[in-house]
PDB file of N, CA and C in Angstrom:
ATOM      1  N   MET C 586       9.855 -77.480  48.347  1.00 81.00           N
ATOM      2  CA  MET C 586       9.000 -76.938  48.718  1.00 81.00           C
ATOM      3  C   MET C 586       7.827 -77.874  49.046  1.00 81.00           C
ATOM      4  N   THR C 587       7.021 -78.659  49.157  1.00 87.00           N
ATOM      5  CA  THR C 587       5.656 -79.509  49.391  1.00 87.00           C
ATOM      6  C   THR C 587       4.235 -78.958  48.619  1.00 87.00           C
ATOM      7  N   ILE C 588       3.414 -79.747  48.364  1.00 86.00           N
ATOM      8  CA  ILE C 588       2.243 -79.395  47.749  1.00 86.00           C
ATOM      9  C   ILE C 588       1.561 -78.544  49.158  1.00 86.00           C
ATOM     10  N   ASP C 589       1.989 -78.706  50.473  1.00 90.00           N
ATOM     11  CA  ASP C 589       1.217 -78.455  51.798  1.00 90.00           C
ATOM     12  C   ASP C 589       1.428 -77.018  51.893  1.00 90.00           C
ATOM     13  N   SER C 590       3.144 -76.713  51.127  1.00 90.00           N
ATOM     14  CA  SER C 590       4.089 -74.954  51.954  1.00 90.00           C
ATOM     15  C   SER C 590       2.777 -74.921  50.751  1.00 90.00           C
ATOM     16  N   LEU C 591       3.008 -74.628  49.949  1.00 88.00           N
ATOM     17  CA  LEU C 591       3.031 -74.027  47.960  1.00 88.00           C
ATOM     18  C   LEU C 591       1.372 -73.795  48.602  1.00 88.00           C
ATOM     19  N   LEU C 592       0.310 -74.440  48.749  1.00 91.00           N
ATOM     20  CA  LEU C 592      -1.306 -73.883  49.093  1.00 91.00           C
ATOM     21  C   LEU C 592      -0.837 -73.223  50.066  1.00 91.00           C
ATOM     22  N   GLY C 593       0.019 -73.312  51.000  1.00 93.00           N
ATOM     23  CA  GLY C 593      -0.322 -71.895  51.876  1.00 93.00           C
ATOM     24  C   GLY C 593       0.107 -70.669  51.815  1.00 93.00           C
ATOM     25  N   ILE C 594       0.644 -70.700  50.727  1.00 91.00           N
ATOM     26  CA  ILE C 594       1.487 -68.858  50.043  1.00 91.00           C
ATOM     27  C   ILE C 594       0.374 -69.145  49.382  1.00 91.00           C
ATOM     28  N   LEU C 595      -0.212 -69.653  48.164  1.00 91.00           N
ATOM     29  CA  LEU C 595      -1.499 -68.916  47.537  1.00 91.00           C
ATOM     30  C   LEU C 595      -2.493 -69.057  48.250  1.00 91.00           C
ATOM     31  N   THR C 596      -2.634 -69.698  48.652  1.00 94.00           N
ATOM     32  CA  THR C 596      -4.096 -69.210  49.999  1.00 94.00           C
ATOM     33  C   THR C 596      -3.602 -67.851  50.805  1.00 94.00           C
ATOM     34  N   ALA C 597      -1.899 -67.794  51.001  1.00 93.00           N
ATOM     35  CA  ALA C 597      -2.328 -65.909  51.489  1.00 93.00           C
ATOM     36  C   ALA C 597      -2.172 -65.244  50.893  1.00 93.00           C
ATOM     37  N   ILE C 598      -2.021 -65.610  49.660  1.00 92.00           N
ATOM     38  CA  ILE C 598      -1.992 -64.593  48.348  1.00 92.00           C
ATOM     39  C   ILE C 598      -3.405 -64.584  47.681  1.00 92.00           C
ATOM     40  N   SER C 599      -4.824 -65.122  48.221  1.00 93.00           N
ATOM     41  CA  SER C 599      -5.389 -65.241  47.487  1.00 93.00           C
ATOM     42  C   SER C 599      -6.425 -64.550  48.572  1.00 93.00           C
ATOM     43  N   GLU C 600      -6.061 -64.971  49.559  1.00 94.00           N
ATOM     44  CA  GLU C 600      -6.909 -63.999  50.797  1.00 94.00           C
ATOM     45  C   GLU C 600      -6.873 -62.509  50.692  1.00 94.00           C
ATOM     46  N   ALA C 601      -5.614 -62.434  50.148  1.00 94.00           N
ATOM     47  CA  ALA C 601      -4.562 -60.995  50.073  1.00 94.00           C
ATOM     48  C   ALA C 601      -5.791 -60.082  49.508  1.00 94.00           C
ATOM     49  N   GLY C 602      -6.699 -60.979  47.984  1.00 93.00           N
ATOM     50  CA  GLY C 602      -7.025 -60.324  47.390  1.00 93.00           C
ATOM     51  C   GLY C 602      -6.807 -60.598  46.046  1.00 93.00           C
ATOM     52  N   HIS C 603      -5.616 -61.353  45.662  1.00 92.00           N
ATOM     53  CA  HIS C 603      -4.889 -61.757  44.510  1.00 92.00           C
ATOM     54  C   HIS C 603      -5.507 -63.432  43.743  1.00 92.00           C
ATOM     55  N   GLY C 604      -6.688 -63.288  44.289  1.00 91.00           N
ATOM     56  CA  GLY C 604      -6.966 -64.836  44.098  1.00 91.00           C
ATOM     57  C   GLY C 604      -7.272 -65.237  42.545  1.00 91.00           C
ATOM     58  N   SER C 605      -7.597 -63.680  41.679  1.00 91.00           N
ATOM     59  CA  SER C 605      -7.670 -64.301  40.025  1.00 91.00           C
ATOM     60  C   SER C 605      -5.969 -63.826  39.113  1.00 91.00           C
ATOM     61  N   MET C 606      -4.820 -63.476  39.976  1.00 89.00           N
ATOM     62  CA  MET C 606      -4.175 -62.904  39.775  1.00 89.00           C
ATOM     63  C   MET C 606      -3.401 -64.642  38.720  1.00 89.00           C
ATOM     64  N   PRO C 607      -2.776 -63.972  37.599  1.00 88.00           N
ATOM     65  CA  PRO C 607      -2.474 -65.454  36.909  1.00 88.00           C
ATOM     66  C   PRO C 607      -0.846 -65.806  37.322  1.00 88.00           C
ATOM     67  N   ILE C 608      -0.543 -66.890  36.464  1.00 85.00           N
ATOM     68  CA  ILE C 608       0.902 -67.441  38.233  1.00 85.00           C
ATOM     69  C   ILE C 608       2.315 -67.617  36.816  1.00 85.00           C
ATOM     70  N   PHE C 609       3.264 -67.025  36.647  1.00 83.00           N
ATOM     71  CA  PHE C 609       3.718 -67.088  35.640  1.00 83.00           C
ATOM     72  C   PHE C 609       5.129 -67.672  35.801  1.00 83.00           C
ATOM     73  N   ILE C 610       5.822 -68.347  34.763  1.00 75.00           N
ATOM     74  CA  ILE C 610       6.622 -69.131  35.167  1.00 75.00           C
ATOM     75  C   ILE C 610       8.490 -68.400  34.492  1.00 75.00           C
ATOM     76  N   GLY C 611       8.169 -67.590  35.451  1.00 69.00           N
ATOM     77  CA  GLY C 611       9.529 -66.780  34.426  1.00 69.00           C
ATOM     78  C   GLY C 611       9.026 -65.220  34.751  1.00 69.00           C
ATOM     79  N   GLU C 612       9.810 -64.354  34.199  1.00 72.00           N
ATOM     80  CA  GLU C 612       9.238 -63.378  33.527  1.00 72.00           C
ATOM     81  C   GLU C 612       8.006 -63.177  32.884  1.00 72.00           C
ATOM     82  N   LYS C 613       7.548 -64.516  31.646  1.00 73.00           N
ATOM     83  CA  LYS C 613       6.563 -63.781  30.670  1.00 73.00           C
ATOM     84  C   LYS C 613       5.871 -65.202  30.620  1.00 73.00           C
ATOM     85  N   TYR C 614       5.963 -66.259  30.769  1.00 73.00           N
ATOM     86  CA  TYR C 614       4.846 -67.249  30.407  1.00 73.00           C
ATOM     87  C   TYR C 614       4.124 -68.122  31.382  1.00 73.00           C
ATOM     88  N   PRO C 615       2.473 -67.427  31.230  1.00 77.00           N
ATOM     89  CA  PRO C 615       2.040 -68.454  31.499  1.00 77.00           C
ATOM     90  C   PRO C 615       2.096 -69.559  32.146  1.00 77.00           C
ATOM     91  N   LEU C 616       1.730 -69.963  33.420  1.00 77.00           N
ATOM     92  CA  LEU C 616       1.396 -71.418  34.017  1.00 77.00           C
ATOM     93  C   LEU C 616      -0.088 -71.753  33.522  1.00 77.00           C
ATOM     94  N   LEU C 617       0.008 -73.008  32.509  1.00 75.00           N
ATOM     95  CA  LEU C 617      -0.810 -73.734  31.624  1.00 75.00           C
ATOM     96  C   LEU C 617      -1.449 -74.939  32.843  1.00 75.00           C
ATOM     97  N   ASP C 618      -2.793 -75.326  32.208  1.00 76.00           N
ATOM     98  CA  ASP C 618      -2.912 -76.680  32.885  1.00 76.00           C
ATOM     99  C   ASP C 618      -2.853 -77.546  32.434  1.00 76.00           C
ATOM    100  N   SER C 619      -1.956 -77.646  31.115  1.00 75.00           N
ATOM    101  CA  SER C 619      -1.623 -78.674  30.526  1.00 75.00           C
ATOM    102  C   SER C 619       0.267 -79.166  31.185  1.00 75.00           C
ATOM    103  N   ALA C 620       0.414 -77.373  32.470  1.00 78.00           N
ATOM    104  CA  ALA C 620       1.719 -77.871  32.447  1.00 78.00           C
ATOM    105  C   ALA C 620       1.612 -78.803  33.800  1.00 78.00           C
ATOM    106  N   LEU C 621       1.124 -79.240  34.441  1.00 82.00           N
ATOM    107  CA  LEU C 621       0.653 -79.748  36.192  1.00 82.00           C
ATOM    108  C   LEU C 621       1.000 -81.267  35.634  1.00 82.00           C
ATOM    109  N   ILE C 622       2.351 -81.617  36.477  1.00 83.00           N
ATOM    110  CA  ILE C 622       1.942 -83.474  35.684  1.00 83.00           C
ATOM    111  C   ILE C 622       2.251 -84.121  37.329  1.00 83.00           C
ATOM    112  N   ILE C 623       1.058 -84.877  37.609  1.00 84.00           N
ATOM    113  CA  ILE C 623       1.142 -85.546  38.780  1.00 84.00           C
ATOM    114  C   ILE C 623       1.769 -86.843  38.567  1.00 84.00           C
ATOM    115  N   ASP C 624       3.247 -87.203  39.203  1.00 85.00           N
ATOM    116  CA  ASP C 624       3.818 -88.276  39.326  1.00 85.00           C
ATOM    117  C   ASP C 624       3.663 -89.384  40.155  1.00 85.00           C
ATOM    118  N   HIS C 625       2.259 -90.107  40.291  1.00 87.00           N
ATOM    119  CA  HIS C 625       2.518 -90.740  41.196  1.00 87.00           C
ATOM    120  C   HIS C 625       3.497 -91.837  41.774  1.00 87.00           C
ATOM    121  N   LEU C 626       4.139 -92.502  40.905  1.00 90.00           N
ATOM    122  CA  LEU C 626       4.866 -93.172  40.849  1.00 90.00           C
ATOM    123  C   LEU C 626       5.658 -93.047  42.313  1.00 90.00           C
ATOM    124  N   ARG C 627       6.387 -91.757  41.830  1.00 88.00           N
ATOM    125  CA  ARG C 627       7.426 -90.444  42.485  1.00 88.00           C
ATOM    126  C   ARG C 627       6.811 -89.854  43.153  1.00 88.00           C
ATOM    127  N   ASP C 628       5.496 -89.522  43.941  1.00 87.00           N
ATOM    128  CA  ASP C 628       5.041 -89.023  44.845  1.00 87.00           C
ATOM    129  C   ASP C 628       5.151 -87.757  44.602  1.00 87.00           C
ATOM    130  N   LYS C 629       5.148 -86.964  43.304  1.00 86.00           N
ATOM    131  CA  LYS C 629       5.816 -85.809  43.327  1.00 86.00           C
ATOM    132  C   LYS C 629       4.750 -84.788  42.377  1.00 86.00           C
ATOM    133  N   LEU C 630       4.673 -83.157  42.037  1.00 83.00           N
ATOM    134  CA  LEU C 630       4.029 -82.620  41.434  1.00 83.00           C
ATOM    135  C   LEU C 630       5.184 -82.459  40.786  1.00 83.00           C
ATOM    136  N   ILE C 631       4.927 -81.805  38.855  1.00 84.00           N
ATOM    137  CA  ILE C 631       6.098 -81.605  38.079  1.00 84.00           C
ATOM    138  C   ILE C 631       5.347 -80.331  37.244  1.00 84.00           C
ATOM    139  N   ILE C 632       5.515 -79.318  36.928  1.00 82.00           N
ATOM    140  CA  ILE C 632       5.135 -78.143  36.910  1.00 82.00           C
ATOM    141  C   ILE C 632       5.861 -77.907  35.502  1.00 82.00           C
ATOM    142  N   ARG C 633       5.656 -78.094  34.772  1.00 78.00           N
ATOM    143  CA  ARG C 633       6.370 -77.982  32.910  1.00 78.00           C
ATOM    144  C   ARG C 633       6.273 -76.424  32.531  1.00 78.00           C
ATOM    145  N   ASN C 634       7.500 -75.730  32.050  1.00 71.00           N
ATOM    146  CA  ASN C 634       6.690 -74.807  30.549  1.00 71.00           C
ATOM    147  C   ASN C 634       6.930 -75.316  29.135  1.00 71.00           C
ATOM    148  N   ASN C 635       5.409 -76.071  29.161  1.00 69.00           N
ATOM    149  CA  ASN C 635       5.325 -76.935  27.827  1.00 69.00           C
ATOM    150  C   ASN C 635       6.699 -74.522  26.389  1.00 69.00           C
ATOM    151  N   TYR C 636       5.969 -74.048  26.619  1.00 69.00           N
ATOM    152  CA  TYR C 636       6.445 -72.778  25.959  1.00 69.00           C
ATOM    153  C   TYR C 636       8.034 -73.359  26.058  1.00 69.00           C
ATOM    154  N   TYR C 637       8.247 -73.109  26.569  1.00 70.00           N
ATOM    155  CA  TYR C 637       9.249 -72.674  26.860  1.00 70.00           C
ATOM    156  C   TYR C 637      10.343 -74.032  26.575  1.00 70.00           C
ATOM    157  N   ASP C 638       9.817 -75.352  26.667  1.00 69.00           N
ATOM    158  CA  ASP C 638      10.278 -76.533  26.484  1.00 69.00           C
ATOM    159  C   ASP C 638      10.299 -76.753  25.355  1.00 69.00           C
ATOM    160  N   GLU C 639       9.141 -76.347  23.931  1.00 74.00           N
ATOM    161  CA  GLU C 639       9.140 -76.113  22.762  1.00 74.00           C
ATOM    162  C   GLU C 639      10.510 -75.074  21.955  1.00 74.00           C
ATOM    163  N   LYS C 640      10.395 -74.178  22.505  1.00 76.00           N
ATOM    164  CA  LYS C 640      11.177 -72.858  22.613  1.00 76.00           C
ATOM    165  C   LYS C 640      12.555 -73.183  22.871  1.00 76.00           C
ATOM    166  N   MET C 641      13.104 -74.338  23.517  1.00 77.00           N
ATOM    167  CA  MET C 641      14.308 -74.763  23.286  1.00 77.00           C
ATOM    168  C   MET C 641      14.702 -75.736  22.928  1.00 77.00           C
ATOM    169  N   ALA C 642      13.801 -76.670  22.018  1.00 79.00           N
ATOM    170  CA  ALA C 642      13.525 -77.140  21.229  1.00 79.00           C
ATOM    171  C   ALA C 642      13.870 -76.930  19.481  1.00 79.00           C
ATOM    172  N   GLU C 643      13.456 -75.867  19.353  1.00 85.00           N
ATOM    173  CA  GLU C 643      13.601 -75.463  18.007  1.00 85.00           C
ATOM    174  C   GLU C 643      15.094 -74.552  17.836  1.00 85.00           C
ATOM    175  N   ALA C 644      15.154 -73.968  19.113  1.00 86.00           N
ATOM    176  CA  ALA C 644      17.221 -73.770  19.647  1.00 86.00           C
ATOM    177  C   ALA C 644      17.617 -74.911  19.157  1.00 86.00           C
ATOM    178  N   LEU C 645      17.727 -75.366  19.599  1.00 86.00           N
ATOM    179  CA  LEU C 645      18.320 -76.842  19.575  1.00 86.00           C
ATOM    180  C   LEU C 645      18.040 -77.372  18.604  1.00 86.00           C
ATOM    181  N   SER C 646      17.227 -76.915  17.242  1.00 87.00           N
ATOM    182  CA  SER C 646      17.066 -78.157  16.173  1.00 87.00           C
ATOM    183  C   SER C 646      18.277 -76.828  15.211  1.00 87.00           C
ATOM    184  N   LYS C 647      17.701 -75.077  15.461  1.00 90.00           N
ATOM    185  CA  LYS C 647      18.793 -74.420  14.471  1.00 90.00           C
ATOM    186  C   LYS C 647      20.465 -74.286  15.045  1.00 90.00           C
ATOM    187  N   ALA C 648      20.517 -74.596  16.407  1.00 91.00           N
ATOM    188  CA  ALA C 648      22.364 -74.730  16.773  1.00 91.00           C
ATOM    189  C   ALA C 648      22.471 -76.429  15.773  1.00 91.00           C
ATOM    190  N   ARG C 649      22.182 -77.373  15.727  1.00 89.00           N
ATOM    191  CA  ARG C 649      22.051 -78.432  14.917  1.00 89.00           C
ATOM    192  C   ARG C 649      22.829 -77.840  13.552  1.00 89.00           C
ATOM    193  N   SER C 650      21.615 -77.443  13.171  1.00 89.00           N
ATOM    194  CA  SER C 650      21.709 -77.117  11.530  1.00 89.00           C
ATOM    195  C   SER C 650      22.365 -76.618  11.414  1.00 89.00           C
ATOM    196  N   ASP C 651      23.340 -74.856  11.737  1.00 90.00           N
ATOM    197  CA  ASP C 651      24.083 -74.136  11.716  1.00 90.00           C
ATOM    198  C   ASP C 651      24.893 -74.695  11.937  1.00 90.00           C
ATOM    199  N   LEU C 652      24.974 -75.560  12.905  1.00 90.00           N
ATOM    200  CA  LEU C 652      26.566 -76.562  12.904  1.00 90.00           C
ATOM    201  C   LEU C 652      26.656 -76.848  12.011  1.00 90.00           C
ATOM    202  N   GLY C 653      26.244 -78.316  11.180  1.00 87.00           N
ATOM    203  CA  GLY C 653      25.828 -78.606   9.617  1.00 87.00           C
ATOM    204  C   GLY C 653      26.742 -77.653   8.939  1.00 87.00           C
ATOM    205  N   LYS C 654      26.327 -76.718   8.402  1.00 90.00           N
ATOM    206  CA  LYS C 654      26.773 -75.944   7.635  1.00 90.00           C
ATOM    207  C   LYS C 654      27.749 -75.385   7.902  1.00 90.00           C
ATOM    208  N   ILE C 655      28.657 -75.082   9.005  1.00 91.00           N
ATOM    209  CA  ILE C 655      29.755 -74.796   9.845  1.00 91.00           C
ATOM    210  C   ILE C 655      30.753 -75.733   8.618  1.00 91.00           C
ATOM    211  N   TYR C 656      30.316 -77.160   9.384  1.00 89.00           N
ATOM    212  CA  TYR C 656      30.841 -78.016   9.145  1.00 89.00           C
ATOM    213  C   TYR C 656      31.933 -78.518   8.175  1.00 89.00           C
ATOM    214  N   TYR C 657      31.001 -77.940   7.244  1.00 89.00           N
ATOM    215  CA  TYR C 657      30.094 -78.845   5.527  1.00 89.00           C
ATOM    216  C   TYR C 657      30.754 -77.443   4.940  1.00 89.00           C
ATOM    217  N   THR C 658      31.386 -76.850   5.222  1.00 91.00           N
ATOM    218  CA  THR C 658      31.770 -75.298   4.382  1.00 91.00           C
ATOM    219  C   THR C 658      33.199 -75.700   5.124  1.00 91.00           C
ATOM    220  N   TYR C 659      33.515 -76.155   6.098  1.00 90.00           N
ATOM    221  CA  TYR C 659      35.462 -76.176   6.779  1.00 90.00           C
ATOM    222  C   TYR C 659      35.894 -77.475   5.477  1.00 90.00           C
ATOM    223  N   LEU C 660      34.915 -78.065   4.874  1.00 89.00           N
ATOM    224  CA  LEU C 660      35.092 -79.563   4.903  1.00 89.00           C
ATOM    225  C   LEU C 660      35.361 -79.010   3.280  1.00 89.00           C
ATOM    226  N   ALA C 661      34.461 -78.123   2.793  1.00 89.00           N
ATOM    227  CA  ALA C 661      34.238 -77.342   1.266  1.00 89.00           C
ATOM    228  C   ALA C 661      36.401 -76.597   1.392  1.00 89.00           C
ATOM    229  N   ASP C 662      36.169 -75.391   2.343  1.00 88.00           N
ATOM    230  CA  ASP C 662      36.856 -74.668   2.177  1.00 88.00           C
ATOM    231  C   ASP C 662      38.713 -75.905   2.533  1.00 88.00           C
ATOM    232  N   CYS C 663      38.582 -77.074   2.952  1.00 88.00           N
ATOM    233  CA  CYS C 663      39.903 -77.544   2.992  1.00 88.00           C
ATOM    234  C   CYS C 663      40.001 -78.398   1.661  1.00 88.00           C
ATOM    235  N   PHE C 664      39.066 -78.059   1.438  1.00 86.00           N
ATOM    236  CA  PHE C 664      39.231 -79.797  -0.087  1.00 86.00           C
ATOM    237  C   PHE C 664      39.685 -78.473  -1.235  1.00 86.00           C
ATOM    238  N   LYS C 665      39.414 -77.093  -1.414  1.00 87.00           N
ATOM    239  CA  LYS C 665      39.778 -76.071  -2.105  1.00 87.00           C
ATOM    240  C   LYS C 665      41.110 -75.816  -2.317  1.00 87.00           C
ATOM    241  N   ALA C 666      41.202 -75.772  -0.942  1.00 85.00           N
ATOM    242  CA  ALA C 666      42.733 -75.604  -0.638  1.00 85.00           C
ATOM    243  C   ALA C 666      43.337 -76.594  -0.750  1.00 85.00           C
ATOM    244  N   GLY C 667      42.629 -78.096  -0.855  1.00 81.00           N
ATOM    245  CA  GLY C 667      44.412 -79.370  -1.166  1.00 81.00           C
ATOM    246  C   GLY C 667      44.115 -78.974  -2.791  1.00 81.00           C
ATOM    247  N   GLU C 668      43.160 -78.918  -3.276  1.00 75.00           N
ATOM    248  CA  GLU C 668      43.527 -78.411  -5.248  1.00 75.00           C
ATOM    249  C   GLU C 668      44.066 -77.434  -5.511  1.00 75.00           C
ATOM    250  N   MET C 669      44.247 -76.652  -4.832  1.00 63.00           N
ATOM    251  CA  MET C 669      45.409 -75.090  -4.695  1.00 63.00           C
ATOM    252  C   MET C 669      46.399 -75.802  -5.081  1.00 63.00           C
ATOM    253  N   GLU C 670      46.708 -76.337  -4.795  1.00 58.00           N
ATOM    254  CA  GLU C 670      48.686 -76.714  -3.944  1.00 58.00           C
ATOM    255  C   GLU C 670      49.196 -77.649  -5.428  1.00 58.00           C
ATOM    256  N   GLU C 671      47.849 -77.927  -5.848  1.00 54.00           N
ATOM    257  CA  GLU C 671      48.528 -79.410  -7.017  1.00 54.00           C
ATOM    258  C   GLU C 671      49.420 -78.488  -7.846  1.00 54.00           C
TER     259      GLU C 671
END
């Protein structure tokens, strides 16, 4: 999609009486001004969902922590199993 084609769609929506309607990325998260980035070097408009990016980072951090706990529990269980055999 190009800026011109997006502009055409947004103009049609606005002219139909919906000019003050918020724009959402996905089902729940509004498009924020800080989420629009213009990459002049590559001639691109990038729309980022900052809320979604933060939630993904939180989920990754939690997963990393949970995997670490599983790893240490496994090693502790292996160590205990080895002690019982002696």
